[in-house]
mmCIF file of C-alpha atoms in Angstrom:
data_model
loop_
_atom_site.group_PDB
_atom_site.id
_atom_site.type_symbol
_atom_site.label_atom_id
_atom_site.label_comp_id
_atom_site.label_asym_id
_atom_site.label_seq_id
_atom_site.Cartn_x
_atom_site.Cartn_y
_atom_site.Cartn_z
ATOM 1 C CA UNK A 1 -40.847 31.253 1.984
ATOM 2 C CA UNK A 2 -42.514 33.172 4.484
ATOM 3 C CA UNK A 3 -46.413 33.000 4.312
ATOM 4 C CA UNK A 4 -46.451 36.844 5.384
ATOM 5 C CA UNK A 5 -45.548 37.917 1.628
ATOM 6 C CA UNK A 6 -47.955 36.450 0.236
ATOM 7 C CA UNK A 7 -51.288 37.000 2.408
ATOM 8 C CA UNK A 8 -52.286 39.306 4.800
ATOM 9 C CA UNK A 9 -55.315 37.772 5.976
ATOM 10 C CA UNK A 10 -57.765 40.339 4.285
ATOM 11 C CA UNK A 11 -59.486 39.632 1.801
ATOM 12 C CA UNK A 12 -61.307 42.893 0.313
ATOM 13 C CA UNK A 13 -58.901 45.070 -0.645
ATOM 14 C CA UNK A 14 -60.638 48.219 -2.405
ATOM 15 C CA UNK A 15 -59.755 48.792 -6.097
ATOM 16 C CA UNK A 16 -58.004 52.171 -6.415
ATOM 17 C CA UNK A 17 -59.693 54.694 -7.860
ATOM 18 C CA UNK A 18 -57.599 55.797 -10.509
ATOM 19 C CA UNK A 19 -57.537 52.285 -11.761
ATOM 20 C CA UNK A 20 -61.650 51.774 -11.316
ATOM 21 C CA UNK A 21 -62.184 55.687 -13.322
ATOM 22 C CA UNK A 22 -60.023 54.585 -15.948
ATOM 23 C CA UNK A 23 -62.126 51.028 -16.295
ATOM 24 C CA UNK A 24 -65.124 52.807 -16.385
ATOM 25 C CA UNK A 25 -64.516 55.066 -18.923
ATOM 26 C CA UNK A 26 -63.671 52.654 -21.249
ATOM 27 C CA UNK A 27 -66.672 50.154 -20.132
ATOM 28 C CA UNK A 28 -69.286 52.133 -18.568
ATOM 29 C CA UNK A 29 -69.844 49.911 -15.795
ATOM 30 C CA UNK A 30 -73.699 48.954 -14.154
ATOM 31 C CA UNK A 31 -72.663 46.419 -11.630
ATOM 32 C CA UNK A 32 -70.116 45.307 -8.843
ATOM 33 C CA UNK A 33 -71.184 42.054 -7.671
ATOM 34 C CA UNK A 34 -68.695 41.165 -5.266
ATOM 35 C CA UNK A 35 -67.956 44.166 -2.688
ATOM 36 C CA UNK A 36 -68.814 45.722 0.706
ATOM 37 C CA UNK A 37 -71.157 48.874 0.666
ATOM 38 C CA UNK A 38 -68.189 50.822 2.200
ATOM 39 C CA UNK A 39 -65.788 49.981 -1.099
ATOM 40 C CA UNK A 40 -69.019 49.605 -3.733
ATOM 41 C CA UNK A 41 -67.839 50.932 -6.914
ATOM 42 C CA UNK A 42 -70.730 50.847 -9.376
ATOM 43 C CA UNK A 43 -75.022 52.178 -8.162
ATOM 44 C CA UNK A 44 -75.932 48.512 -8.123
ATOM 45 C CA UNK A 45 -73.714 46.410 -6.350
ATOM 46 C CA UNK A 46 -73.969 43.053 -4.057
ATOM 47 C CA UNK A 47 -72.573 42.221 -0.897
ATOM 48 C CA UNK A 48 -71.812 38.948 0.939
ATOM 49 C CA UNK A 49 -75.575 39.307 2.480
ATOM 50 C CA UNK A 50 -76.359 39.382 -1.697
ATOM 51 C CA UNK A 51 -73.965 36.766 -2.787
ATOM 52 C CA UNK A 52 -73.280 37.867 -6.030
ATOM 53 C CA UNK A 53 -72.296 34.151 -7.117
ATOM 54 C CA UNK A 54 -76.005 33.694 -6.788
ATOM 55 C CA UNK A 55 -77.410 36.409 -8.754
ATOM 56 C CA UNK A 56 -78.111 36.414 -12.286
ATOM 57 C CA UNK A 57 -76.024 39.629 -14.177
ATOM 58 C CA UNK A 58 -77.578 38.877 -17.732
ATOM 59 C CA UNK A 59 -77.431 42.537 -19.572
ATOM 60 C CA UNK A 60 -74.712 43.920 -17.242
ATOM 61 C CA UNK A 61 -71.372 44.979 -17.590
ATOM 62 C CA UNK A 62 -69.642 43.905 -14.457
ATOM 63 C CA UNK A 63 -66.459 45.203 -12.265
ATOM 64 C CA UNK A 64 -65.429 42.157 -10.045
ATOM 65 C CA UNK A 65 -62.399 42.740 -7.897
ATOM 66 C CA UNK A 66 -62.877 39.315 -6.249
ATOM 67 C CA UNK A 67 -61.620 37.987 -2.619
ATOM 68 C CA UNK A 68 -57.938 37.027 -3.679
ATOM 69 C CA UNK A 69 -57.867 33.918 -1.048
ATOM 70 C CA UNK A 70 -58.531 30.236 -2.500
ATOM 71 C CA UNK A 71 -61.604 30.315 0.085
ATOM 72 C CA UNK A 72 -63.061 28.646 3.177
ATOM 73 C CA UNK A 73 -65.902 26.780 4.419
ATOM 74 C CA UNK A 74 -68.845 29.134 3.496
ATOM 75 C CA UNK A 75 -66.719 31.701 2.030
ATOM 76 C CA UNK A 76 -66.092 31.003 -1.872
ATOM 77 C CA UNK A 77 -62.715 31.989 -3.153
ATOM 78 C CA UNK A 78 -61.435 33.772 -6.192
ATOM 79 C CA UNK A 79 -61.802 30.408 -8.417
ATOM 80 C CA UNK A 80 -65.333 30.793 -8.213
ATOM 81 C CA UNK A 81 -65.626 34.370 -9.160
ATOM 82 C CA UNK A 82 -63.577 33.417 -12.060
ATOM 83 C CA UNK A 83 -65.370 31.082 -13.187
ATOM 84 C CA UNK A 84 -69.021 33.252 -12.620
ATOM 85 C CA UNK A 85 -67.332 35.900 -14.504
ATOM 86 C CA UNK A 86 -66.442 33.330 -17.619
ATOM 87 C CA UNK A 87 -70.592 31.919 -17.669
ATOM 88 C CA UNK A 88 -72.417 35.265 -16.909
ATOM 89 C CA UNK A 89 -70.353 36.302 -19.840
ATOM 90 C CA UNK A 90 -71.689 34.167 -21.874
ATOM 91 C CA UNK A 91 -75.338 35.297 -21.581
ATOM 92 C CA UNK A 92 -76.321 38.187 -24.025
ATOM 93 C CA UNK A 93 -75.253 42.006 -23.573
ATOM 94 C CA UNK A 94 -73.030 40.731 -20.613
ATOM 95 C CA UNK A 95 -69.202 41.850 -20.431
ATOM 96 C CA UNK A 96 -67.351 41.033 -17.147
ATOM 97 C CA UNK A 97 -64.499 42.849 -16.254
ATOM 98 C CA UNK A 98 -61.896 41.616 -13.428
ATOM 99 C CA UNK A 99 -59.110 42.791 -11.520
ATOM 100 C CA UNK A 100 -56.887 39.383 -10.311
ATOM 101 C CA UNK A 101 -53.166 38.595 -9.365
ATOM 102 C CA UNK A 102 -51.550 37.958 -12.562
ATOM 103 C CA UNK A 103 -51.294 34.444 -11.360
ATOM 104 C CA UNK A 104 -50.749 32.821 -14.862
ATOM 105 C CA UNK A 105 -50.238 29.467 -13.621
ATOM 106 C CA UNK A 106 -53.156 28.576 -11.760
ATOM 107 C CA UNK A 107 -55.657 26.003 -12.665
ATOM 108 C CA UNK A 108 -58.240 28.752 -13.169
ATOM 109 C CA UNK A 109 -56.214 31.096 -15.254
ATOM 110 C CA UNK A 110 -55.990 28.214 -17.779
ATOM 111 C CA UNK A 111 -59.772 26.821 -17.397
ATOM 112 C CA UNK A 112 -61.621 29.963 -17.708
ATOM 113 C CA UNK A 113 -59.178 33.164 -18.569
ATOM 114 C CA UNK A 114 -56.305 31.817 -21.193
ATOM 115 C CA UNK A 115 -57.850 31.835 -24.604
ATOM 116 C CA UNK A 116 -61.641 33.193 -23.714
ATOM 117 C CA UNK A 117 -60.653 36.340 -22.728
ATOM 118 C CA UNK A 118 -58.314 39.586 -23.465
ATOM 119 C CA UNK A 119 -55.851 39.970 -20.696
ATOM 120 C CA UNK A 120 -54.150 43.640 -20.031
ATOM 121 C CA UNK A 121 -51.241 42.961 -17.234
ATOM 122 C CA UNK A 122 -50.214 46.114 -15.192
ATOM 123 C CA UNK A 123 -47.170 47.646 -14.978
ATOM 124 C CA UNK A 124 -45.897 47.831 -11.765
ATOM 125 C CA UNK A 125 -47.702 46.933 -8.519
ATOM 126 C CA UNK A 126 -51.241 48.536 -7.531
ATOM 127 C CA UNK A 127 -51.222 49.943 -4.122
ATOM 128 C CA UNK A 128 -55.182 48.904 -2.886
ATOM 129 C CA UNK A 129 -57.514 51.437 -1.160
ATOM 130 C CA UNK A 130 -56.104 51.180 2.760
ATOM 131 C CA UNK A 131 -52.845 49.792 2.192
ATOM 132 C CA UNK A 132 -49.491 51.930 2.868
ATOM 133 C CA UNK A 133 -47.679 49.283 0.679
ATOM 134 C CA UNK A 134 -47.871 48.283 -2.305
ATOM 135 C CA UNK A 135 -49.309 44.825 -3.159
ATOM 136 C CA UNK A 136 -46.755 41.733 -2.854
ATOM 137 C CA UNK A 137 -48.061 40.391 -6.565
ATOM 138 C CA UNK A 138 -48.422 42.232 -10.140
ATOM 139 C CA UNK A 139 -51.748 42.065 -11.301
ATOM 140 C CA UNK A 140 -54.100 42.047 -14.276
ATOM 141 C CA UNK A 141 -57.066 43.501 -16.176
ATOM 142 C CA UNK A 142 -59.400 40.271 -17.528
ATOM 143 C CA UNK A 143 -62.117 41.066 -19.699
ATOM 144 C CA UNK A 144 -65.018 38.646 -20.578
ATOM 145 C CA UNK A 145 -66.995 39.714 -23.499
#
């Protein structure tokens, strides 16, 4: 298959809003760790200059819509948010909440998200802030608790 339907080269897609307002009526959300300031979604947020990987989010409850790529030298991939998202999680008054391609058979998916936390797949396919088309892959709503 043609590499074209599956990447575009981009890598920080913007949640739509819709999808985000819904979220955050349900979890009240204090911090995006993992964003640009143009596509922040929560007050507090961190950018690449912040590296959320390296911050600590004890007591937060935490929208990550992570870089969908497996990474590249000095550029961590969504494994890693994954996996941040399953240990900050752990820590008291923490709840992580994640939008990722439903990509159920991944070595991540069954490492840190099959069995340790509720999964909501979406119906359809989510059209991302600045796309005209809708995105090649269904996705999913992970939530660490």
């Amino acid at each position: 298959m043609d590499k074209v339907h599956f990447s575009t080269g981009k890598d920080d897609w913007e949640t739509p809003q819709w999808l985000f307002n819904q979220l955050d009526d349900e979890f009240h959300f204090t911090l995006d760790p993992c964003c640009t300031a143009e596509n922040a979604k929560c007050r507090k947020y961190y950018t690449k200059a912040e590296n959320g990987l390296e911050q600590d989010w004890k007591g937060e409850t935490v929208f990550c819509n992570p870089p969908y790529s497996r990474g590249k030298k000095g550029a961590p991939g969504q494994e890693a948010w994954i996996k941040k998202c399953f240990e900050e999680s752990q820590k008291t008054d923490t709840t992580c909440v994640m939008l990722l391609p439903a990509r159920t058979d991944t070595k991540a998916f069954h490492t840190y998200i099959y069995g340790y936390a509720e999964i909501r797949f979406i119906r359809g396919r989510l059209k991302f802030g600045g796309s005209t088309n809708s995105a090649p892959f269904p996705s999913m709503i992970v939530v660490f608790k």
